[in-house]
C-alpha cells in the first residue's frame, strides 16, 4: 500500500467508502464485515462513514456501529486505522436526505458518533453538507468548538464551494484538514475546490470517484455509457479493471487526492486497493484527459 497524508497523519492512498454496506440493498452483516476486513487485509487504513449512512428510519449510525464491530472482530492491529465520519444530514427512511447543520445538532451528532465508534475522540469529523437555513460560519464554528472540546481531532467539510473552503479555513486554521466533494471522470465540477485544497494543504476526498466508469468486471458494467471508454481500453491493455485505471487517474490529479471508492463485497475493495500498484504513463494520462467528457 502507498500512503498519503491528512494533516500530519499518514493514511492509505485508497480508502474504503463504507456507505454501500448500510444503505438500500445492503449486504448481510457477514458479507459487510468481510468487506471491511478485506480492506484492512489489503492495507487500507482510512474508512469513510457518516451517521446518516443507513436505510430505514430509526437506525441512524448503522454504518458507524457496523465499522466498530468489524474493527473489534478483526484479528490484526487496528490502532493505525483512521475512521472519518460526518454529521449534518439525516435519512427519514423514505429514501430522501435531509440537512441539519445547526451548531447544537452538530455537537450532539459528533458526541453520538464518537460513542457509536467507541472512541474518546473522532479522528476526522466532517460537516456533511452546508445547511441553507444556517449561517455557514455558525456551522463551521461548531466544528471549532468540537476541536477545542477534544471531541474530534480534526475537521473537514463536504459538498462545499471555494468560498466556503476559504471561510472555513479562516475559522478553523490548522484544524481544517479535508474537503470531500463529488469528483470523478464523469463529474469534475469540483476542479476549483480540488486545486484550492491542494494549495491549502488539505486532503481532497472525492466521493463517488468512479462516476462514469463501470465498477469493474468484478461487479459488472454500470451501464451502456461506461462501456468502451478510454479507461476500459487502457484497462484491457494492462489486464486490470477499469476501476483501477480510474483510481490511478484520480491519484495523478493531485497529491492531495485520497479516493474512497465504495464497496459491498470483499473482491471489490481488494481490487480497488491494488490500484496503487499501477503507474500510468504520460501518454496514457494524456489519452484519458483527451477522452474526458466536456
PDB file of C-alpha atoms in Angstrom:
ATOM      1  CA  UNK A   1       0.000   0.000   0.000  1.00  0.00           C
ATOM      2  CA  UNK A   2       1.097   3.568  -0.670  1.00  0.00           C
ATOM      3  CA  UNK A   3       0.277   6.389   1.718  1.00  0.00           C
ATOM      4  CA  UNK A   4      -0.817   9.997   1.627  1.00  0.00           C
ATOM      5  CA  UNK A   5      -1.380  12.418   4.461  1.00  0.00           C
ATOM      6  CA  UNK A   6      -4.351  14.040   6.110  1.00  0.00           C
ATOM      7  CA  UNK A   7      -2.755  16.836   8.113  1.00  0.00           C
ATOM      8  CA  UNK A   8       0.169  15.032   9.736  1.00  0.00           C
ATOM      9  CA  UNK A   9      -1.406  11.567   9.674  1.00  0.00           C
ATOM     10  CA  UNK A  10      -0.392   9.031   7.039  1.00  0.00           C
ATOM     11  CA  UNK A  11      -3.283   7.007   5.616  1.00  0.00           C
ATOM     12  CA  UNK A  12      -3.608   4.586   2.738  1.00  0.00           C
ATOM     13  CA  UNK A  13      -3.774   6.287  -0.655  1.00  0.00           C
ATOM     14  CA  UNK A  14      -7.015   4.406  -1.309  1.00  0.00           C
ATOM     15  CA  UNK A  15      -9.694   4.445   1.368  1.00  0.00           C
ATOM     16  CA  UNK A  16     -12.900   2.479   1.828  1.00  0.00           C
ATOM     17  CA  UNK A  17     -16.228   4.198   1.307  1.00  0.00           C
ATOM     18  CA  UNK A  18     -18.418   2.198   3.665  1.00  0.00           C
ATOM     19  CA  UNK A  19     -21.798   3.695   2.698  1.00  0.00           C
ATOM     20  CA  UNK A  20     -22.915   0.753   0.457  1.00  0.00           C
ATOM     21  CA  UNK A  21     -22.678  -1.543   3.471  1.00  0.00           C
ATOM     22  CA  UNK A  22     -25.588   0.183   5.216  1.00  0.00           C
ATOM     23  CA  UNK A  23     -27.904   1.890   2.713  1.00  0.00           C
ATOM     24  CA  UNK A  24     -30.513   0.447   0.351  1.00  0.00           C
ATOM     25  CA  UNK A  25     -29.839  -3.104  -0.852  1.00  0.00           C
ATOM     26  CA  UNK A  26     -27.017  -3.501   1.639  1.00  0.00           C
ATOM     27  CA  UNK A  27     -25.358  -6.895   2.075  1.00  0.00           C
ATOM     28  CA  UNK A  28     -25.940  -9.005   5.153  1.00  0.00           C
ATOM     29  CA  UNK A  29     -23.686  -8.297   8.099  1.00  0.00           C
ATOM     30  CA  UNK A  30     -21.430 -11.280   7.472  1.00  0.00           C
ATOM     31  CA  UNK A  31     -20.528 -10.042   3.999  1.00  0.00           C
ATOM     32  CA  UNK A  32     -20.350  -6.433   5.166  1.00  0.00           C
ATOM     33  CA  UNK A  33     -17.824  -7.235   7.874  1.00  0.00           C
ATOM     34  CA  UNK A  34     -15.894  -9.467   5.467  1.00  0.00           C
ATOM     35  CA  UNK A  35     -15.676  -6.466   3.109  1.00  0.00           C
ATOM     36  CA  UNK A  36     -14.209  -4.256   5.830  1.00  0.00           C
ATOM     37  CA  UNK A  37     -11.778  -6.990   6.838  1.00  0.00           C
ATOM     38  CA  UNK A  38     -10.735  -7.427   3.197  1.00  0.00           C
ATOM     39  CA  UNK A  39      -9.976  -3.703   3.061  1.00  0.00           C
ATOM     40  CA  UNK A  40      -7.769  -3.974   6.137  1.00  0.00           C
ATOM     41  CA  UNK A  41      -6.052  -7.062   4.740  1.00  0.00           C
ATOM     42  CA  UNK A  42      -5.292  -5.077   1.559  1.00  0.00           C
ATOM     43  CA  UNK A  43      -3.610  -2.318   3.569  1.00  0.00           C
ATOM     44  CA  UNK A  44      -6.464   0.190   3.683  1.00  0.00           C
ATOM     45  CA  UNK A  45      -6.150   2.356   6.790  1.00  0.00           C
ATOM     46  CA  UNK A  46      -8.782   5.006   6.020  1.00  0.00           C
ATOM     47  CA  UNK A  47     -12.525   4.311   6.276  1.00  0.00           C
ATOM     48  CA  UNK A  48     -15.189   6.871   5.370  1.00  0.00           C
ATOM     49  CA  UNK A  49     -18.617   6.802   7.003  1.00  0.00           C
ATOM     50  CA  UNK A  50     -21.403   9.090   8.295  1.00  0.00           C
ATOM     51  CA  UNK A  51     -24.154   8.929  10.869  1.00  0.00           C
ATOM     52  CA  UNK A  52     -26.691   9.163   8.015  1.00  0.00           C
ATOM     53  CA  UNK A  53     -25.448   6.057   6.227  1.00  0.00           C
ATOM     54  CA  UNK A  54     -28.420   3.816   6.922  1.00  0.00           C
ATOM     55  CA  UNK A  55     -31.515   2.558   5.158  1.00  0.00           C
ATOM     56  CA  UNK A  56     -34.532   2.615   7.424  1.00  0.00           C
ATOM     57  CA  UNK A  57     -35.931   5.175   9.836  1.00  0.00           C
ATOM     58  CA  UNK A  58     -34.658   4.929  13.370  1.00  0.00           C
ATOM     59  CA  UNK A  59     -31.292   3.363  12.577  1.00  0.00           C
ATOM     60  CA  UNK A  60     -29.026   6.417  12.461  1.00  0.00           C
ATOM     61  CA  UNK A  61     -25.420   5.395  12.920  1.00  0.00           C
ATOM     62  CA  UNK A  62     -25.911   1.933  11.386  1.00  0.00           C
ATOM     63  CA  UNK A  63     -22.697   2.227   9.377  1.00  0.00           C
ATOM     64  CA  UNK A  64     -20.668   3.561  12.303  1.00  0.00           C
ATOM     65  CA  UNK A  65     -21.792   0.685  14.525  1.00  0.00           C
ATOM     66  CA  UNK A  66     -21.010  -1.799  11.754  1.00  0.00           C
ATOM     67  CA  UNK A  67     -17.478  -0.446  11.382  1.00  0.00           C
ATOM     68  CA  UNK A  68     -16.938  -0.544  15.139  1.00  0.00           C
ATOM     69  CA  UNK A  69     -17.995  -4.206  15.237  1.00  0.00           C
ATOM     70  CA  UNK A  70     -15.804  -5.070  12.247  1.00  0.00           C
ATOM     71  CA  UNK A  71     -12.742  -3.456  13.820  1.00  0.00           C
ATOM     72  CA  UNK A  72     -13.378  -5.189  17.136  1.00  0.00           C
ATOM     73  CA  UNK A  73     -13.577  -8.587  15.416  1.00  0.00           C
ATOM     74  CA  UNK A  74     -10.514  -8.106  13.213  1.00  0.00           C
ATOM     75  CA  UNK A  75      -7.624 -10.336  14.157  1.00  0.00           C
ATOM     76  CA  UNK A  76      -4.885  -7.840  13.303  1.00  0.00           C
ATOM     77  CA  UNK A  77      -3.729  -4.497  14.631  1.00  0.00           C
ATOM     78  CA  UNK A  78      -6.277  -1.712  14.088  1.00  0.00           C
ATOM     79  CA  UNK A  79      -4.516   1.034  16.033  1.00  0.00           C
ATOM     80  CA  UNK A  80      -3.485   2.816  12.833  1.00  0.00           C
ATOM     81  CA  UNK A  81      -6.948   2.849  11.265  1.00  0.00           C
ATOM     82  CA  UNK A  82      -8.482   6.296  10.773  1.00  0.00           C
ATOM     83  CA  UNK A  83     -12.270   6.346  10.673  1.00  0.00           C
ATOM     84  CA  UNK A  84     -13.706   9.571   9.280  1.00  0.00           C
ATOM     85  CA  UNK A  85     -17.352  10.220   9.922  1.00  0.00           C
ATOM     86  CA  UNK A  86     -19.723  13.042   9.032  1.00  0.00           C
ATOM     87  CA  UNK A  87     -22.681  14.827  10.578  1.00  0.00           C
ATOM     88  CA  UNK A  88     -25.331  17.241   9.387  1.00  0.00           C
ATOM     89  CA  UNK A  89     -27.505  15.023   7.230  1.00  0.00           C
ATOM     90  CA  UNK A  90     -30.382  12.695   8.024  1.00  0.00           C
ATOM     91  CA  UNK A  91     -32.475   9.986   6.403  1.00  0.00           C
ATOM     92  CA  UNK A  92     -36.173   9.763   7.307  1.00  0.00           C
ATOM     93  CA  UNK A  93     -36.380   6.256   5.867  1.00  0.00           C
ATOM     94  CA  UNK A  94     -38.241   7.081   2.656  1.00  0.00           C
ATOM     95  CA  UNK A  95     -35.104   7.328   0.543  1.00  0.00           C
ATOM     96  CA  UNK A  96     -34.723  11.081   0.956  1.00  0.00           C
ATOM     97  CA  UNK A  97     -31.902  13.021   2.601  1.00  0.00           C
ATOM     98  CA  UNK A  98     -32.275  15.989   4.946  1.00  0.00           C
ATOM     99  CA  UNK A  99     -29.793  18.651   6.028  1.00  0.00           C
ATOM    100  CA  UNK A 100     -29.478  19.946   9.595  1.00  0.00           C
ATOM    101  CA  UNK A 101     -26.257  21.782  10.373  1.00  0.00           C
ATOM    102  CA  UNK A 102     -27.162  23.867  13.396  1.00  0.00           C
ATOM    103  CA  UNK A 103     -24.362  24.071  15.959  1.00  0.00           C
ATOM    104  CA  UNK A 104     -26.466  22.250  18.550  1.00  0.00           C
ATOM    105  CA  UNK A 105     -27.215  19.386  16.179  1.00  0.00           C
ATOM    106  CA  UNK A 106     -23.616  19.015  15.014  1.00  0.00           C
ATOM    107  CA  UNK A 107     -22.269  18.892  18.545  1.00  0.00           C
ATOM    108  CA  UNK A 108     -24.833  16.311  19.629  1.00  0.00           C
ATOM    109  CA  UNK A 109     -24.258  14.293  16.447  1.00  0.00           C
ATOM    110  CA  UNK A 110     -20.479  14.242  16.936  1.00  0.00           C
ATOM    111  CA  UNK A 111     -20.814  13.064  20.518  1.00  0.00           C
ATOM    112  CA  UNK A 112     -23.204  10.314  19.424  1.00  0.00           C
ATOM    113  CA  UNK A 113     -20.857   9.254  16.615  1.00  0.00           C
ATOM    114  CA  UNK A 114     -17.897   9.033  18.992  1.00  0.00           C
ATOM    115  CA  UNK A 115     -19.934   6.814  21.308  1.00  0.00           C
ATOM    116  CA  UNK A 116     -21.007   4.515  18.466  1.00  0.00           C
ATOM    117  CA  UNK A 117     -17.449   4.253  17.160  1.00  0.00           C
ATOM    118  CA  UNK A 118     -16.193   3.546  20.663  1.00  0.00           C
ATOM    119  CA  UNK A 119     -13.557   6.278  20.650  1.00  0.00           C
ATOM    120  CA  UNK A 120     -12.644   9.090  23.009  1.00  0.00           C
ATOM    121  CA  UNK A 121     -12.128  11.444  20.052  1.00  0.00           C
ATOM    122  CA  UNK A 122     -13.126  11.087  16.385  1.00  0.00           C
ATOM    123  CA  UNK A 123     -10.068  11.030  14.129  1.00  0.00           C
ATOM    124  CA  UNK A 124     -11.721  13.130  11.410  1.00  0.00           C
ATOM    125  CA  UNK A 125     -15.175  14.683  11.630  1.00  0.00           C
ATOM    126  CA  UNK A 126     -16.670  16.342   8.563  1.00  0.00           C
ATOM    127  CA  UNK A 127     -19.645  18.627   8.166  1.00  0.00           C
ATOM    128  CA  UNK A 128     -21.643  16.638   5.643  1.00  0.00           C
ATOM    129  CA  UNK A 129     -23.307  19.473   3.732  1.00  0.00           C
ATOM    130  CA  UNK A 130     -23.932  23.196   4.185  1.00  0.00           C
ATOM    131  CA  UNK A 131     -27.380  23.939   5.591  1.00  0.00           C
ATOM    132  CA  UNK A 132     -29.047  26.726   3.590  1.00  0.00           C
ATOM    133  CA  UNK A 133     -31.013  27.758   6.693  1.00  0.00           C
ATOM    134  CA  UNK A 134     -27.920  28.180   8.888  1.00  0.00           C
ATOM    135  CA  UNK A 135     -25.126  30.711   8.510  1.00  0.00           C
ATOM    136  CA  UNK A 136     -22.056  28.844   7.268  1.00  0.00           C
ATOM    137  CA  UNK A 137     -19.811  30.453   9.851  1.00  0.00           C
ATOM    138  CA  UNK A 138     -22.084  29.180  12.636  1.00  0.00           C
ATOM    139  CA  UNK A 139     -21.952  25.603  11.356  1.00  0.00           C
ATOM    140  CA  UNK A 140     -18.173  25.732  10.990  1.00  0.00           C
ATOM    141  CA  UNK A 141     -17.947  27.360  14.404  1.00  0.00           C
ATOM    142  CA  UNK A 142     -19.465  24.186  15.855  1.00  0.00           C
ATOM    143  CA  UNK A 143     -16.521  22.251  14.425  1.00  0.00           C
ATOM    144  CA  UNK A 144     -14.199  24.717  16.158  1.00  0.00           C
ATOM    145  CA  UNK A 145     -15.949  24.046  19.459  1.00  0.00           C
ATOM    146  CA  UNK A 146     -15.718  20.282  18.922  1.00  0.00           C
ATOM    147  CA  UNK A 147     -11.993  20.607  18.270  1.00  0.00           C
ATOM    148  CA  UNK A 148     -11.495  22.736  21.366  1.00  0.00           C
ATOM    149  CA  UNK A 149     -13.504  20.279  23.468  1.00  0.00           C
ATOM    150  CA  UNK A 150     -11.421  17.318  22.249  1.00  0.00           C
ATOM    151  CA  UNK A 151     -14.474  15.539  20.830  1.00  0.00           C
ATOM    152  CA  UNK A 152     -12.785  15.447  17.426  1.00  0.00           C
ATOM    153  CA  UNK A 153      -9.108  15.519  16.482  1.00  0.00           C
ATOM    154  CA  UNK A 154      -9.505  17.096  13.038  1.00  0.00           C
ATOM    155  CA  UNK A 155     -12.268  18.695  10.999  1.00  0.00           C
ATOM    156  CA  UNK A 156     -13.364  18.524   7.397  1.00  0.00           C
ATOM    157  CA  UNK A 157     -16.104  19.910   5.185  1.00  0.00           C
ATOM    158  CA  UNK A 158     -18.061  18.249   2.405  1.00  0.00           C
ATOM    159  CA  UNK A 159     -20.076  19.371  -0.632  1.00  0.00           C
ATOM    160  CA  UNK A 160     -18.642  22.883  -0.477  1.00  0.00           C
ATOM    161  CA  UNK A 161     -17.575  25.765  -2.706  1.00  0.00           C
ATOM    162  CA  UNK A 162     -14.224  27.518  -2.814  1.00  0.00           C
ATOM    163  CA  UNK A 163     -15.704  30.457  -0.895  1.00  0.00           C
ATOM    164  CA  UNK A 164     -16.877  28.107   1.845  1.00  0.00           C
ATOM    165  CA  UNK A 165     -13.444  26.463   1.978  1.00  0.00           C
ATOM    166  CA  UNK A 166     -11.772  29.860   2.411  1.00  0.00           C
ATOM    167  CA  UNK A 167     -14.178  30.858   5.186  1.00  0.00           C
ATOM    168  CA  UNK A 168     -13.832  27.529   6.989  1.00  0.00           C
ATOM    169  CA  UNK A 169     -10.054  27.790   6.753  1.00  0.00           C
ATOM    170  CA  UNK A 170     -10.169  31.227   8.368  1.00  0.00           C
ATOM    171  CA  UNK A 171     -12.285  29.902  11.236  1.00  0.00           C
ATOM    172  CA  UNK A 172     -10.580  26.562  11.798  1.00  0.00           C
ATOM    173  CA  UNK A 173      -6.990  27.237  10.769  1.00  0.00           C
ATOM    174  CA  UNK A 174      -4.902  24.081  11.053  1.00  0.00           C
ATOM    175  CA  UNK A 175      -7.944  22.285  12.440  1.00  0.00           C
ATOM    176  CA  UNK A 176      -9.362  22.073   8.916  1.00  0.00           C
ATOM    177  CA  UNK A 177      -7.689  19.139   7.169  1.00  0.00           C
ATOM    178  CA  UNK A 178     -10.001  17.854   4.431  1.00  0.00           C
ATOM    179  CA  UNK A 179     -12.559  18.594   1.748  1.00  0.00           C
ATOM    180  CA  UNK A 180     -14.898  15.899   0.457  1.00  0.00           C
ATOM    181  CA  UNK A 181     -16.723  16.732  -2.768  1.00  0.00           C
ATOM    182  CA  UNK A 182     -18.019  14.662  -5.647  1.00  0.00           C
ATOM    183  CA  UNK A 183     -15.297  14.185  -8.245  1.00  0.00           C
ATOM    184  CA  UNK A 184     -14.808  11.527 -10.897  1.00  0.00           C
ATOM    185  CA  UNK A 185     -14.034  11.112 -14.599  1.00  0.00           C
ATOM    186  CA  UNK A 186     -17.668  11.990 -15.324  1.00  0.00           C
ATOM    187  CA  UNK A 187     -18.152  14.756 -12.734  1.00  0.00           C
ATOM    188  CA  UNK A 188     -15.368  17.305 -12.486  1.00  0.00           C
ATOM    189  CA  UNK A 189     -17.310  20.366 -11.335  1.00  0.00           C
ATOM    190  CA  UNK A 190     -15.163  20.477  -8.199  1.00  0.00           C
ATOM    191  CA  UNK A 191     -11.903  21.072 -10.049  1.00  0.00           C
ATOM    192  CA  UNK A 192     -11.580  24.536  -8.416  1.00  0.00           C
ATOM    193  CA  UNK A 193     -12.140  23.026  -4.975  1.00  0.00           C
ATOM    194  CA  UNK A 194      -9.553  20.341  -5.703  1.00  0.00           C
ATOM    195  CA  UNK A 195      -6.983  22.936  -6.742  1.00  0.00           C
ATOM    196  CA  UNK A 196      -7.692  25.120  -3.708  1.00  0.00           C
ATOM    197  CA  UNK A 197      -7.439  22.124  -1.373  1.00  0.00           C
ATOM    198  CA  UNK A 198      -4.058  21.301  -2.882  1.00  0.00           C
ATOM    199  CA  UNK A 199      -2.869  24.879  -2.401  1.00  0.00           C
ATOM    200  CA  UNK A 200      -4.019  24.958   1.225  1.00  0.00           C
ATOM    201  CA  UNK A 201      -2.550  21.553   2.069  1.00  0.00           C
ATOM    202  CA  UNK A 202      -5.951  19.951   2.618  1.00  0.00           C
ATOM    203  CA  UNK A 203      -6.710  16.357   1.729  1.00  0.00           C
ATOM    204  CA  UNK A 204      -9.268  16.091  -1.069  1.00  0.00           C
ATOM    205  CA  UNK A 205     -11.502  13.034  -0.660  1.00  0.00           C
ATOM    206  CA  UNK A 206     -13.561  12.512  -3.821  1.00  0.00           C
ATOM    207  CA  UNK A 207     -16.865  10.800  -3.192  1.00  0.00           C
ATOM    208  CA  UNK A 208     -18.405   8.664  -5.924  1.00  0.00           C
ATOM    209  CA  UNK A 209     -14.944   8.547  -7.531  1.00  0.00           C
ATOM    210  CA  UNK A 210     -15.937   6.008 -10.169  1.00  0.00           C
ATOM    211  CA  UNK A 211     -18.723   8.018 -11.781  1.00  0.00           C
ATOM    212  CA  UNK A 212     -18.880   7.287 -15.498  1.00  0.00           C
ATOM    213  CA  UNK A 213     -16.777   4.150 -15.159  1.00  0.00           C
ATOM    214  CA  UNK A 214     -18.112   0.659 -14.672  1.00  0.00           C
ATOM    215  CA  UNK A 215     -17.046  -0.504 -11.249  1.00  0.00           C
ATOM    216  CA  UNK A 216     -15.094  -3.387 -12.754  1.00  0.00           C
ATOM    217  CA  UNK A 217     -15.550  -6.798 -14.256  1.00  0.00           C
ATOM    218  CA  UNK A 218     -15.992  -7.943 -10.676  1.00  0.00           C
ATOM    219  CA  UNK A 219     -19.281  -6.084 -10.338  1.00  0.00           C
ATOM    220  CA  UNK A 220     -20.433  -5.898 -13.931  1.00  0.00           C
ATOM    221  CA  UNK A 221     -20.754  -2.871 -16.176  1.00  0.00           C
ATOM    222  CA  UNK A 222     -22.556   0.123 -14.733  1.00  0.00           C
ATOM    223  CA  UNK A 223     -24.386   0.951 -17.949  1.00  0.00           C
ATOM    224  CA  UNK A 224     -24.063   1.398 -21.690  1.00  0.00           C
ATOM    225  CA  UNK A 225     -22.423   4.827 -21.390  1.00  0.00           C
ATOM    226  CA  UNK A 226     -19.497   3.343 -19.481  1.00  0.00           C
ATOM    227  CA  UNK A 227     -18.669   0.628 -21.996  1.00  0.00           C
ATOM    228  CA  UNK A 228     -15.683   1.145 -24.254  1.00  0.00           C
ATOM    229  CA  UNK A 229     -14.303   4.312 -22.687  1.00  0.00           C
ATOM    230  CA  UNK A 230     -10.608   5.154 -22.775  1.00  0.00           C
ATOM    231  CA  UNK A 231     -10.445   3.874 -19.194  1.00  0.00           C
ATOM    232  CA  UNK A 232     -11.737   0.496 -20.372  1.00  0.00           C
ATOM    233  CA  UNK A 233      -9.363   0.343 -23.318  1.00  0.00           C
ATOM    234  CA  UNK A 234      -6.308   1.057 -21.173  1.00  0.00           C
ATOM    235  CA  UNK A 235      -7.566  -1.390 -18.551  1.00  0.00           C
ATOM    236  CA  UNK A 236      -7.842  -4.098 -21.209  1.00  0.00           C
ATOM    237  CA  UNK A 237      -4.317  -3.355 -22.425  1.00  0.00           C
ATOM    238  CA  UNK A 238      -2.988  -3.531 -18.853  1.00  0.00           C
ATOM    239  CA  UNK A 239      -5.025  -6.577 -17.888  1.00  0.00           C
ATOM    240  CA  UNK A 240      -6.637  -4.788 -14.943  1.00  0.00           C
ATOM    241  CA  UNK A 241     -10.079  -3.427 -14.140  1.00  0.00           C
ATOM    242  CA  UNK A 242     -11.286  -0.042 -15.414  1.00  0.00           C
ATOM    243  CA  UNK A 243     -11.962   0.733 -11.761  1.00  0.00           C
ATOM    244  CA  UNK A 244      -8.242   0.593 -11.047  1.00  0.00           C
ATOM    245  CA  UNK A 245      -7.445   2.850 -14.007  1.00  0.00           C
ATOM    246  CA  UNK A 246      -9.968   5.423 -12.775  1.00  0.00           C
ATOM    247  CA  UNK A 247      -8.461   5.382  -9.296  1.00  0.00           C
ATOM    248  CA  UNK A 248      -4.916   5.774 -10.620  1.00  0.00           C
ATOM    249  CA  UNK A 249      -6.123   8.680 -12.757  1.00  0.00           C
ATOM    250  CA  UNK A 250      -7.573  10.300  -9.635  1.00  0.00           C
ATOM    251  CA  UNK A 251      -4.360   9.811  -7.685  1.00  0.00           C
ATOM    252  CA  UNK A 252      -2.464  11.504 -10.511  1.00  0.00           C
ATOM    253  CA  UNK A 253      -4.698  14.590 -10.348  1.00  0.00           C
ATOM    254  CA  UNK A 254      -3.055  15.874  -7.174  1.00  0.00           C
ATOM    255  CA  UNK A 255      -1.040  14.559  -4.212  1.00  0.00           C
ATOM    256  CA  UNK A 256      -3.951  15.788  -2.076  1.00  0.00           C
ATOM    257  CA  UNK A 257      -6.371  13.244  -3.546  1.00  0.00           C
ATOM    258  CA  UNK A 258      -7.369  10.203  -1.482  1.00  0.00           C
ATOM    259  CA  UNK A 259     -10.198   8.352  -3.267  1.00  0.00           C
ATOM    260  CA  UNK A 260     -12.724   6.480  -1.125  1.00  0.00           C
ATOM    261  CA  UNK A 261     -14.451   4.052  -3.502  1.00  0.00           C
ATOM    262  CA  UNK A 262     -17.464   2.295  -2.107  1.00  0.00           C
ATOM    263  CA  UNK A 263     -17.618  -1.482  -1.877  1.00  0.00           C
ATOM    264  CA  UNK A 264     -20.157  -4.054  -0.802  1.00  0.00           C
ATOM    265  CA  UNK A 265     -18.069  -7.176  -1.462  1.00  0.00           C
ATOM    266  CA  UNK A 266     -14.552  -8.175  -0.439  1.00  0.00           C
ATOM    267  CA  UNK A 267     -13.440  -8.610  -4.056  1.00  0.00           C
ATOM    268  CA  UNK A 268     -14.378  -5.024  -4.909  1.00  0.00           C
ATOM    269  CA  UNK A 269     -12.239  -3.302  -2.282  1.00  0.00           C
ATOM    270  CA  UNK A 270      -9.382  -5.750  -2.830  1.00  0.00           C
ATOM    271  CA  UNK A 271      -9.411  -4.752  -6.497  1.00  0.00           C
ATOM    272  CA  UNK A 272      -9.563  -1.035  -5.632  1.00  0.00           C
ATOM    273  CA  UNK A 273      -6.661  -1.238  -3.204  1.00  0.00           C
ATOM    274  CA  UNK A 274      -4.453  -2.771  -5.878  1.00  0.00           C
ATOM    275  CA  UNK A 275      -4.708   0.416  -7.933  1.00  0.00           C
ATOM    276  CA  UNK A 276      -1.712   1.787  -6.023  1.00  0.00           C
ATOM    277  CA  UNK A 277       0.432  -0.830  -7.740  1.00  0.00           C
ATOM    278  CA  UNK A 278      -0.129   0.858 -11.117  1.00  0.00           C
ATOM    279  CA  UNK A 279       1.539   3.860 -12.697  1.00  0.00           C
ATOM    280  CA  UNK A 280       0.110   5.432 -15.833  1.00  0.00           C
ATOM    281  CA  UNK A 281       2.482   6.739 -18.480  1.00  0.00           C
ATOM    282  CA  UNK A 282       2.389  10.344 -19.645  1.00  0.00           C
ATOM    283  CA  UNK A 283       0.864   9.145 -22.893  1.00  0.00           C
ATOM    284  CA  UNK A 284      -1.843   7.146 -21.119  1.00  0.00           C
ATOM    285  CA  UNK A 285      -2.758  10.079 -18.872  1.00  0.00           C
ATOM    286  CA  UNK A 286      -2.928  12.377 -21.901  1.00  0.00           C
ATOM    287  CA  UNK A 287      -5.162   9.881 -23.690  1.00  0.00           C
ATOM    288  CA  UNK A 288      -7.523   9.764 -20.725  1.00  0.00           C
ATOM    289  CA  UNK A 289      -7.594  13.564 -20.496  1.00  0.00           C
ATOM    290  CA  UNK A 290      -8.408  13.892 -24.186  1.00  0.00           C
ATOM    291  CA  UNK A 291     -11.251  11.387 -23.832  1.00  0.00           C
ATOM    292  CA  UNK A 292     -12.926  13.012 -20.826  1.00  0.00           C
ATOM    293  CA  UNK A 293     -16.397  14.491 -21.467  1.00  0.00           C
ATOM    294  CA  UNK A 294     -16.795  18.256 -21.551  1.00  0.00           C
TER     295      UNK A 294
END
